[in-house]
mmCIF file with all atom_site columns, C-alpha atoms in Angstrom:
data_model
loop_
_atom_site.group_PDB
_atom_site.id
_atom_site.type_symbol
_atom_site.label_atom_id
_atom_site.label_alt_id
_atom_site.label_comp_id
_atom_site.label_asym_id
_atom_site.label_entity_id
_atom_site.label_seq_id
_atom_site.pdbx_PDB_ins_code
_atom_site.Cartn_x
_atom_site.Cartn_y
_atom_site.Cartn_z
_atom_site.occupancy
_atom_site.B_iso_or_equiv
_atom_site.pdbx_formal_charge
_atom_site.auth_seq_id
_atom_site.auth_comp_id
_atom_site.auth_asym_id
_atom_site.auth_atom_id
_atom_site.pdbx_PDB_model_num
ATOM 1   C CA . MET A 1 1   ? 91.066  95.945  101.588 1.00 88.00 ? 827 MET A CA 1
ATOM 2   C CA . ALA A 1 2   ? 94.641  96.848  100.515 1.00 94.00 ? 828 ALA A CA 1
ATOM 3   C CA . GLN A 1 3   ? 95.103  99.086  103.551 1.00 94.00 ? 829 GLN A CA 1
ATOM 4   C CA . LYS A 1 4   ? 93.949  96.229  105.812 1.00 96.00 ? 830 LYS A CA 1
ATOM 5   C CA . GLN A 1 5   ? 96.429  93.841  104.324 1.00 96.00 ? 831 GLN A CA 1
ATOM 6   C CA . LEU A 1 6   ? 99.341  96.339  104.776 1.00 97.00 ? 832 LEU A CA 1
ATOM 7   C CA . HIS A 1 7   ? 98.447  96.632  108.417 1.00 96.00 ? 833 HIS A CA 1
ATOM 8   C CA . ILE A 1 8   ? 98.216  92.864  108.802 1.00 96.00 ? 834 ILE A CA 1
ATOM 9   C CA . LEU A 1 9   ? 101.723 92.665  107.262 1.00 96.00 ? 835 LEU A CA 1
ATOM 10  C CA . GLN A 1 10  ? 103.075 95.303  109.633 1.00 96.00 ? 836 GLN A CA 1
ATOM 11  C CA . ASP A 1 11  ? 101.474 93.742  112.727 1.00 96.00 ? 837 ASP A CA 1
ATOM 12  C CA . SER A 1 12  ? 102.746 90.253  111.883 1.00 95.00 ? 838 SER A CA 1
ATOM 13  C CA . THR A 1 13  ? 106.253 91.146  110.750 1.00 95.00 ? 839 THR A CA 1
ATOM 14  C CA . PRO A 1 14  ? 108.746 92.696  113.114 1.00 94.00 ? 840 PRO A CA 1
ATOM 15  C CA . GLY A 1 15  ? 110.749 95.727  111.968 1.00 95.00 ? 841 GLY A CA 1
ATOM 16  C CA . ILE A 1 16  ? 108.438 97.036  109.140 1.00 96.00 ? 842 ILE A CA 1
ATOM 17  C CA . THR A 1 17  ? 108.494 100.784 109.095 1.00 95.00 ? 843 THR A CA 1
ATOM 18  C CA . SER A 1 18  ? 106.756 101.471 105.788 1.00 95.00 ? 844 SER A CA 1
ATOM 19  C CA . ALA A 1 19  ? 104.932 99.775  103.046 1.00 96.00 ? 845 ALA A CA 1
ATOM 20  C CA . VAL A 1 20  ? 103.297 100.936 99.796  1.00 97.00 ? 846 VAL A CA 1
ATOM 21  C CA . LEU A 1 21  ? 101.147 99.127  97.324  1.00 97.00 ? 847 LEU A CA 1
ATOM 22  C CA . LEU A 1 22  ? 101.915 100.664 93.989  1.00 96.00 ? 848 LEU A CA 1
ATOM 23  C CA . SER A 1 23  ? 100.952 100.568 90.294  1.00 95.00 ? 849 SER A CA 1
ATOM 24  C CA . SER A 1 24  ? 103.402 99.693  87.602  1.00 91.00 ? 850 SER A CA 1
ATOM 25  C CA . ASP A 1 25  ? 103.533 103.403 86.635  1.00 94.00 ? 851 ASP A CA 1
ATOM 26  C CA . GLY A 1 26  ? 104.637 104.421 90.123  1.00 94.00 ? 852 GLY A CA 1
ATOM 27  C CA . PHE A 1 27  ? 101.438 105.599 91.783  1.00 95.00 ? 853 PHE A CA 1
ATOM 28  C CA . GLU A 1 28  ? 100.557 104.822 95.327  1.00 96.00 ? 854 GLU A CA 1
ATOM 29  C CA . ILE A 1 29  ? 97.461  102.700 95.791  1.00 95.00 ? 855 ILE A CA 1
ATOM 30  C CA . ALA A 1 30  ? 97.648  102.222 99.553  1.00 96.00 ? 856 ALA A CA 1
ATOM 31  C CA . THR A 1 31  ? 100.333 102.931 102.176 1.00 96.00 ? 857 THR A CA 1
ATOM 32  C CA . LEU A 1 32  ? 101.282 102.639 105.786 1.00 94.00 ? 858 LEU A CA 1
ATOM 33  C CA . GLU A 1 33  ? 103.237 105.823 105.492 1.00 87.00 ? 859 GLU A CA 1
ATOM 34  C CA . ASN A 1 34  ? 101.900 108.929 107.127 1.00 85.00 ? 860 ASN A CA 1
ATOM 35  C CA . ASP A 1 35  ? 104.100 111.311 105.007 1.00 88.00 ? 861 ASP A CA 1
ATOM 36  C CA . LYS A 1 36  ? 102.298 111.383 101.616 1.00 90.00 ? 862 LYS A CA 1
ATOM 37  C CA . GLY A 1 37  ? 105.411 112.811 99.922  1.00 92.00 ? 863 GLY A CA 1
ATOM 38  C CA . LYS A 1 38  ? 107.528 109.966 101.228 1.00 92.00 ? 864 LYS A CA 1
ATOM 39  C CA . ALA A 1 39  ? 104.862 107.368 100.199 1.00 93.00 ? 865 ALA A CA 1
ATOM 40  C CA . SER A 1 40  ? 104.778 108.931 96.698  1.00 94.00 ? 866 SER A CA 1
ATOM 41  C CA . ARG A 1 41  ? 108.604 108.862 96.340  1.00 94.00 ? 867 ARG A CA 1
ATOM 42  C CA . LEU A 1 42  ? 108.682 105.193 97.553  1.00 94.00 ? 868 LEU A CA 1
ATOM 43  C CA . ALA A 1 43  ? 105.948 104.229 95.028  1.00 96.00 ? 869 ALA A CA 1
ATOM 44  C CA . ALA A 1 44  ? 107.915 105.885 92.283  1.00 96.00 ? 870 ALA A CA 1
ATOM 45  C CA . MET A 1 45  ? 111.157 104.273 93.184  1.00 94.00 ? 871 MET A CA 1
ATOM 46  C CA . GLY A 1 46  ? 109.572 100.913 93.815  1.00 92.00 ? 872 GLY A CA 1
ATOM 47  C CA . SER A 1 47  ? 108.102 100.960 90.384  1.00 94.00 ? 873 SER A CA 1
ATOM 48  C CA . SER A 1 48  ? 111.570 101.774 88.997  1.00 93.00 ? 874 SER A CA 1
ATOM 49  C CA . LEU A 1 49  ? 113.179 98.959  90.935  1.00 91.00 ? 875 LEU A CA 1
ATOM 50  C CA . ALA A 1 50  ? 110.570 96.495  89.678  1.00 89.00 ? 876 ALA A CA 1
ATOM 51  C CA . ALA A 1 51  ? 111.173 97.552  86.078  1.00 90.00 ? 877 ALA A CA 1
ATOM 52  C CA . ILE A 1 52  ? 115.005 97.390  86.571  1.00 90.00 ? 878 ILE A CA 1
ATOM 53  C CA . SER A 1 53  ? 114.721 93.923  88.051  1.00 89.00 ? 879 SER A CA 1
ATOM 54  C CA . SER A 1 54  ? 112.695 92.724  85.128  1.00 87.00 ? 880 SER A CA 1
ATOM 55  C CA . ALA A 1 55  ? 115.214 94.155  82.672  1.00 90.00 ? 881 ALA A CA 1
ATOM 56  C CA . ILE A 1 56  ? 118.142 92.405  84.445  1.00 91.00 ? 882 ILE A CA 1
ATOM 57  C CA . ALA A 1 57  ? 116.301 89.066  84.561  1.00 90.00 ? 883 ALA A CA 1
ATOM 58  C CA . LYS A 1 58  ? 115.467 89.413  80.931  1.00 90.00 ? 884 LYS A CA 1
ATOM 59  C CA . GLU A 1 59  ? 118.946 90.240  80.055  1.00 93.00 ? 885 GLU A CA 1
ATOM 60  C CA . ALA A 1 60  ? 120.285 87.358  82.099  1.00 94.00 ? 886 ALA A CA 1
ATOM 61  C CA . GLY A 1 61  ? 117.956 85.052  80.216  1.00 92.00 ? 887 GLY A CA 1
ATOM 62  C CA . ILE A 1 62  ? 116.079 83.982  83.371  1.00 91.00 ? 888 ILE A CA 1
ATOM 63  C CA . SER A 1 63  ? 112.359 84.033  84.134  1.00 83.00 ? 889 SER A CA 1
ATOM 64  C CA . GLU A 1 64  ? 110.592 87.119  85.222  1.00 81.00 ? 890 GLU A CA 1
ATOM 65  C CA . CYS A 1 65  ? 111.887 88.527  88.352  1.00 84.00 ? 891 CYS A CA 1
ATOM 66  C CA . SER A 1 66  ? 109.325 88.374  91.231  1.00 87.00 ? 892 SER A CA 1
ATOM 67  C CA . ARG A 1 67  ? 111.154 90.448  93.801  1.00 91.00 ? 893 ARG A CA 1
ATOM 68  C CA . MET A 1 68  ? 114.182 92.798  94.322  1.00 93.00 ? 894 MET A CA 1
ATOM 69  C CA . ILE A 1 69  ? 115.899 93.319  97.668  1.00 94.00 ? 895 ILE A CA 1
ATOM 70  C CA . VAL A 1 70  ? 118.060 96.244  98.664  1.00 94.00 ? 896 VAL A CA 1
ATOM 71  C CA . GLU A 1 71  ? 119.965 95.493  101.906 1.00 94.00 ? 897 GLU A CA 1
ATOM 72  C CA . SER A 1 72  ? 122.023 97.620  104.101 1.00 93.00 ? 898 SER A CA 1
ATOM 73  C CA . GLU A 1 73  ? 123.323 97.760  107.706 1.00 93.00 ? 899 GLU A CA 1
ATOM 74  C CA . GLU A 1 74  ? 120.304 99.797  108.745 1.00 94.00 ? 900 GLU A CA 1
ATOM 75  C CA . GLY A 1 75  ? 117.602 97.710  107.073 1.00 95.00 ? 901 GLY A CA 1
ATOM 76  C CA . VAL A 1 76  ? 116.070 96.295  103.999 1.00 95.00 ? 902 VAL A CA 1
ATOM 77  C CA . VAL A 1 77  ? 113.798 97.495  101.118 1.00 95.00 ? 903 VAL A CA 1
ATOM 78  C CA . ALA A 1 78  ? 111.887 94.687  99.263  1.00 95.00 ? 904 ALA A CA 1
ATOM 79  C CA . VAL A 1 79  ? 109.895 95.219  96.175  1.00 96.00 ? 905 VAL A CA 1
ATOM 80  C CA . MET A 1 80  ? 107.667 92.368  95.239  1.00 95.00 ? 906 MET A CA 1
ATOM 81  C CA . LYS A 1 81  ? 105.158 91.918  92.468  1.00 94.00 ? 907 LYS A CA 1
ATOM 82  C CA . VAL A 1 82  ? 101.614 91.093  93.293  1.00 95.00 ? 908 VAL A CA 1
ATOM 83  C CA . PRO A 1 83  ? 100.837 87.971  91.237  1.00 93.00 ? 909 PRO A CA 1
ATOM 84  C CA . ASN A 1 84  ? 98.030  87.949  88.703  1.00 91.00 ? 910 ASN A CA 1
ATOM 85  C CA . SER A 1 85  ? 97.010  91.550  89.408  1.00 91.00 ? 911 SER A CA 1
ATOM 86  C CA . SER A 1 86  ? 95.350  93.599  86.742  1.00 88.00 ? 912 SER A CA 1
ATOM 87  C CA . PRO A 1 87  ? 96.567  96.224  86.353  1.00 90.00 ? 913 PRO A CA 1
ATOM 88  C CA . PRO A 1 88  ? 100.039 95.169  87.497  1.00 92.00 ? 914 PRO A CA 1
ATOM 89  C CA . LEU A 1 89  ? 100.852 95.965  91.080  1.00 95.00 ? 915 LEU A CA 1
ATOM 90  C CA . ALA A 1 90  ? 103.829 95.651  93.328  1.00 96.00 ? 916 ALA A CA 1
ATOM 91  C CA . LEU A 1 91  ? 104.455 96.008  97.105  1.00 97.00 ? 917 LEU A CA 1
ATOM 92  C CA . ALA A 1 92  ? 107.434 98.020  98.374  1.00 97.00 ? 918 ALA A CA 1
ATOM 93  C CA . VAL A 1 93  ? 108.366 97.305  101.975 1.00 96.00 ? 919 VAL A CA 1
ATOM 94  C CA . VAL A 1 94  ? 110.895 99.060  104.190 1.00 96.00 ? 920 VAL A CA 1
ATOM 95  C CA . ALA A 1 95  ? 112.113 97.458  107.321 1.00 96.00 ? 921 ALA A CA 1
ATOM 96  C CA . ASN A 1 96  ? 114.721 98.371  109.973 1.00 95.00 ? 922 ASN A CA 1
ATOM 97  C CA . ASP A 1 97  ? 117.532 96.297  111.257 1.00 92.00 ? 923 ASP A CA 1
ATOM 98  C CA . ALA A 1 98  ? 115.290 94.534  113.733 1.00 91.00 ? 924 ALA A CA 1
ATOM 99  C CA . SER A 1 99  ? 113.749 92.695  110.799 1.00 92.00 ? 925 SER A CA 1
ATOM 100 C CA . LYS A 1 100 ? 114.778 89.168  109.618 1.00 93.00 ? 926 LYS A CA 1
ATOM 101 C CA . LEU A 1 101 ? 114.948 88.899  105.865 1.00 94.00 ? 927 LEU A CA 1
ATOM 102 C CA . GLY A 1 102 ? 113.275 85.518  105.732 1.00 94.00 ? 928 GLY A CA 1
ATOM 103 C CA . GLN A 1 103 ? 110.367 86.743  107.820 1.00 95.00 ? 929 GLN A CA 1
ATOM 104 C CA . LEU A 1 104 ? 110.068 89.918  105.805 1.00 96.00 ? 930 LEU A CA 1
ATOM 105 C CA . ILE A 1 105 ? 110.005 87.960  102.499 1.00 96.00 ? 931 ILE A CA 1
ATOM 106 C CA . TRP A 1 106 ? 107.532 85.412  103.888 1.00 96.00 ? 932 TRP A CA 1
ATOM 107 C CA . GLY A 1 107 ? 105.268 88.196  105.214 1.00 97.00 ? 933 GLY A CA 1
ATOM 108 C CA . ALA A 1 108 ? 105.411 90.226  102.060 1.00 97.00 ? 934 ALA A CA 1
ATOM 109 C CA . LYS A 1 109 ? 104.589 87.057  99.953  1.00 96.00 ? 935 LYS A CA 1
ATOM 110 C CA . LYS A 1 110 ? 101.616 86.314  102.123 1.00 97.00 ? 936 LYS A CA 1
ATOM 111 C CA . CYS A 1 111 ? 100.465 89.937  101.784 1.00 97.00 ? 937 CYS A CA 1
ATOM 112 C CA . CYS A 1 112 ? 100.920 89.812  97.990  1.00 96.00 ? 938 CYS A CA 1
ATOM 113 C CA . ALA A 1 113 ? 98.898  86.568  97.781  1.00 96.00 ? 939 ALA A CA 1
ATOM 114 C CA . ALA A 1 114 ? 96.045  88.123  99.812  1.00 96.00 ? 940 ALA A CA 1
ATOM 115 C CA . LEU A 1 115 ? 96.115  91.351  97.616  1.00 95.00 ? 941 LEU A CA 1
ATOM 116 C CA . SER A 1 116 ? 96.027  88.976  94.511  1.00 93.00 ? 942 SER A CA 1
ATOM 117 C CA . GLU A 1 117 ? 93.057  87.088  95.834  1.00 89.00 ? 943 GLU A CA 1
ATOM 118 C CA . SER A 1 118 ? 91.076  90.193  96.681  1.00 82.00 ? 944 SER A CA 1
ATOM 119 C CA . SER A 1 119 ? 91.855  91.755  93.269  1.00 68.00 ? 945 SER A CA 1
ATOM 120 C CA . THR A 1 120 ? 90.723  88.750  91.364  1.00 62.00 ? 946 THR A CA 1
ATOM 121 C CA . ALA A 1 121 ? 87.604  88.295  93.662  1.00 56.00 ? 947 ALA A CA 1
ATOM 122 C CA . ALA A 1 122 ? 86.774  91.989  92.892  1.00 55.00 ? 948 ALA A CA 1
ATOM 123 C CA . SER A 1 123 ? 87.012  91.379  89.094  1.00 49.00 ? 949 SER A CA 1
#
């Protein structure tokens, strides 16, 4: 199911080059990445970014951070928590400069919602 949702995200969102569903401890659950080493590194770094964003939000006295975005001239990396997932999961998405940030966030949120629904239905 998770693999299917990642493919739906990629097919419906221009510019996505990679996506990994990851556990809070940095392990890959599902991926679009063919290079398993790259997928593992993205999962580990995505987990670290999620933890850093939560720490920054806590230090700033704001509510829990739901996503973190790293943007450059060549593209975007977005890490977004999957709501109500147990164990906690996150989605890391890499997109090239052909992507539009708003579409990327909307597509990733929709994917996370579908992943959340499928994880609660499986429980």
